[in-house]
Amino acid sequence: MKKKTKRIAIFASGGGSNAEAILQYFDQRQDVAIVLICTNKSTAGVLDRAERHGIATHIFSKAEYTSSQALIETIEAQAIDLVVLAGYLKLIPADFTRHFSKRIINIHPGLLPEFGGKGMYGMHVHEAVIAQQAPCSGITIHYVDDEYDHGATIFQHAIPVQSDWAAKDLAKAVLAVEHAWYPRVLDGVLKT
Ligand code: GRF
């Protein structure tokens, strides 16, 4: 019997380089399909990438955030198996995370639990790592629950922080590690 294609929705708020890495990785695969790219920002660069790949997009309305039932229905309507957060900056309502428990995954550009929590996203993470002269940083891929950066860890990969690096150098190094690992780790999760 032919196995069912796994359907992914990506949520992103920014440029979407992680979304791009995921789209390219699964491009030729019959068993996995990126069917929807969702954003909270109508100007997000990820929308152009979606268009180039011919993927449907959805911009969340205020109403969907007021009633998380509407948000749940938007995703359920597409029979989504896995929601992948790739630089998605808005907190996901608790009803949504409970409904899709163990079916939402996030990537954090630092080693949790230390460099995480409210306000610790993007460059804030890298600035904190440099300010603390931490010997290493890296990525954490984890399930999403109703607290920031809190769900169970699926995968971590550490890199050494060079002593002459500024936050922007660290950001560049970590982003390369994100692109290399996020698609592969998602692939592994989809196979379990
Ligand atoms: C990545 O570092 C991601 O981990 C973080 O925001 C950045 C987004 O980059 N949360 P992009 O939009 O995927 O290019």
XYZ file of C-alpha atoms and ligand atoms in Angstrom:
206
model
C 0.000 0.000 0.000
C 1.340 3.481 -0.894
C 2.252 5.473 2.198
C 0.402 8.735 2.797
C 2.339 11.932 1.959
C 3.199 13.888 5.113
C 1.919 17.449 4.871
C 3.932 20.314 6.390
C 2.969 23.920 7.108
C 5.835 26.347 7.740
C 5.270 29.425 9.924
C 7.820 32.229 9.383
C 7.952 35.964 10.109
C 11.113 37.033 8.300
C 13.370 36.389 5.357
C 12.760 32.675 5.457
C 16.214 31.247 4.783
C 15.356 28.228 6.951
C 12.090 27.805 5.064
C 14.142 27.876 1.848
C 16.501 25.168 3.140
C 13.504 22.997 4.044
C 11.804 23.588 0.681
C 14.970 22.646 -1.193
C 15.632 19.567 0.938
C 12.160 18.084 0.379
C 11.818 19.347 -3.197
C 12.008 15.994 -4.986
C 10.345 13.927 -2.283
C 7.043 12.178 -2.895
C 6.472 11.261 0.750
C 6.733 14.804 2.195
C 5.058 17.961 0.880
C 5.323 21.543 2.095
C 1.758 22.600 1.382
C 1.422 25.939 3.141
C 3.581 28.853 4.283
C 1.974 30.981 6.963
C 3.105 34.325 8.292
C 1.937 37.063 10.620
C 3.644 39.734 8.454
C 2.374 40.713 5.034
C 5.852 42.010 4.107
C 7.797 38.898 5.168
C 10.430 37.855 2.619
C 9.335 34.253 3.039
C 6.241 35.072 0.945
C 8.443 35.694 -2.132
C 10.208 32.401 -1.571
C 6.833 30.622 -1.333
C 5.776 32.189 -4.611
C 8.991 31.086 -6.333
C 8.361 27.521 -5.153
C 4.652 27.648 -6.028
C 3.563 27.030 -2.428
C 0.267 28.379 -1.078
C 0.567 31.160 1.486
C -1.590 32.369 4.308
C -1.286 35.643 6.244
C -2.851 35.302 9.659
C -5.604 37.770 10.373
C -6.176 39.408 13.757
C -9.339 37.305 14.094
C -7.319 34.096 13.913
C -5.297 35.235 16.882
C -8.341 36.384 18.840
C -9.999 33.011 18.495
C -7.420 30.259 18.378
C -10.219 28.001 17.125
C -10.030 29.905 13.826
C -6.270 29.336 13.720
C -6.746 25.633 14.410
C -9.347 25.389 11.642
C -7.043 27.099 9.112
C -4.407 24.422 9.702
C -6.799 21.482 10.080
C -8.466 22.433 6.785
C -5.176 21.578 5.045
C -4.805 18.238 6.869
C -1.385 19.288 8.173
C 0.703 16.605 9.880
C 3.476 18.872 11.138
C 3.727 22.621 11.793
C 7.313 23.844 11.425
C 8.278 27.183 12.959
C 11.167 28.772 11.064
C 11.882 32.209 12.486
C 8.260 32.683 13.584
C 8.244 35.449 16.152
C 4.681 35.580 17.440
C 3.687 33.491 20.452
C 1.357 30.704 19.374
C -1.892 30.587 21.404
C -1.990 27.829 24.038
C -5.158 26.250 22.594
C -3.315 25.814 19.317
C -0.208 24.268 20.886
C -2.377 21.895 22.943
C -4.417 20.887 19.913
C -1.274 20.145 17.878
C 0.734 18.713 20.773
C 3.944 17.006 19.494
C 3.079 18.241 15.988
C 4.734 21.691 16.202
C 8.515 22.032 16.010
C 10.717 25.096 16.447
C 14.368 25.898 15.887
C 16.102 28.146 18.380
C 19.438 29.767 17.428
C 21.104 28.958 20.741
C 21.587 26.218 23.278
C 18.493 25.893 25.461
C 17.600 26.108 28.253
C 20.224 28.741 29.009
C 19.805 31.184 26.157
C 16.038 31.124 25.792
C 12.767 32.493 27.089
C 10.738 35.609 26.386
C 12.683 38.237 24.446
C 15.481 35.798 23.602
C 15.192 35.520 19.854
C 17.364 36.302 16.830
C 20.229 38.691 17.537
C 19.275 38.953 21.237
C 20.421 35.364 21.680
C 23.733 35.935 19.913
C 24.376 39.193 21.796
C 23.793 37.424 25.128
C 26.166 34.590 24.181
C 28.913 37.068 23.214
C 28.304 39.246 26.297
C 28.670 36.208 28.564
C 31.753 35.006 26.676
C 30.147 31.581 26.465
C 32.577 29.041 24.972
C 29.935 27.605 22.661
C 26.551 28.237 21.150
C 24.536 26.312 18.613
C 21.007 25.271 17.768
C 18.155 23.596 19.605
C 15.302 21.943 17.737
C 12.373 21.275 20.039
C 8.673 20.582 20.289
C 6.556 23.632 21.016
C 4.327 23.909 24.044
C 2.610 26.935 25.546
C 5.769 28.546 26.995
C 8.553 30.212 25.015
C 11.436 27.826 24.217
C 10.153 25.232 26.665
C 8.998 22.058 24.848
C 11.005 18.821 24.815
C 14.328 18.994 22.988
C 14.638 16.844 19.870
C 18.163 17.786 18.785
C 21.039 20.098 19.683
C 24.246 20.880 17.862
C 26.969 23.003 19.457
C 29.656 25.098 17.793
C 32.624 26.800 19.438
C 32.453 30.599 19.720
C 35.673 32.163 18.436
C 37.131 34.755 20.810
C 37.202 37.500 18.164
C 33.572 37.017 17.066
C 30.944 39.728 17.349
C 27.259 38.781 17.579
C 26.874 39.086 13.808
C 29.665 36.557 13.180
C 28.026 34.128 15.581
C 24.642 34.697 13.905
C 26.152 33.792 10.537
C 27.785 30.624 11.852
C 24.652 29.496 13.692
C 22.418 30.156 10.672
C 24.601 27.885 8.536
C 24.200 25.133 11.138
C 20.409 25.697 11.163
C 20.223 25.250 7.393
C 22.334 22.101 7.524
C 20.403 20.397 10.325
C 16.795 21.586 10.442
C 15.584 19.771 7.302
C 17.396 16.558 8.256
C 16.026 16.555 11.787
C 12.483 17.184 10.483
C 12.950 14.276 8.095
C 13.898 12.073 11.037
C 10.859 13.179 13.046
C 8.546 12.487 10.096
C 9.895 8.950 9.874
C 9.161 8.101 13.522
C 16.919 32.015 12.564
O 18.117 32.211 13.258
C 15.933 31.297 13.463
O 16.478 30.320 14.254
C 15.501 32.448 14.294
O 15.343 33.521 13.399
C 16.219 33.330 12.315
C 15.352 33.318 11.103
O 16.038 33.253 9.932
N 14.488 32.154 15.218
P 15.285 32.955 8.592
O 14.012 33.798 8.522
O 14.990 31.489 8.515
O 16.260 33.412 7.529
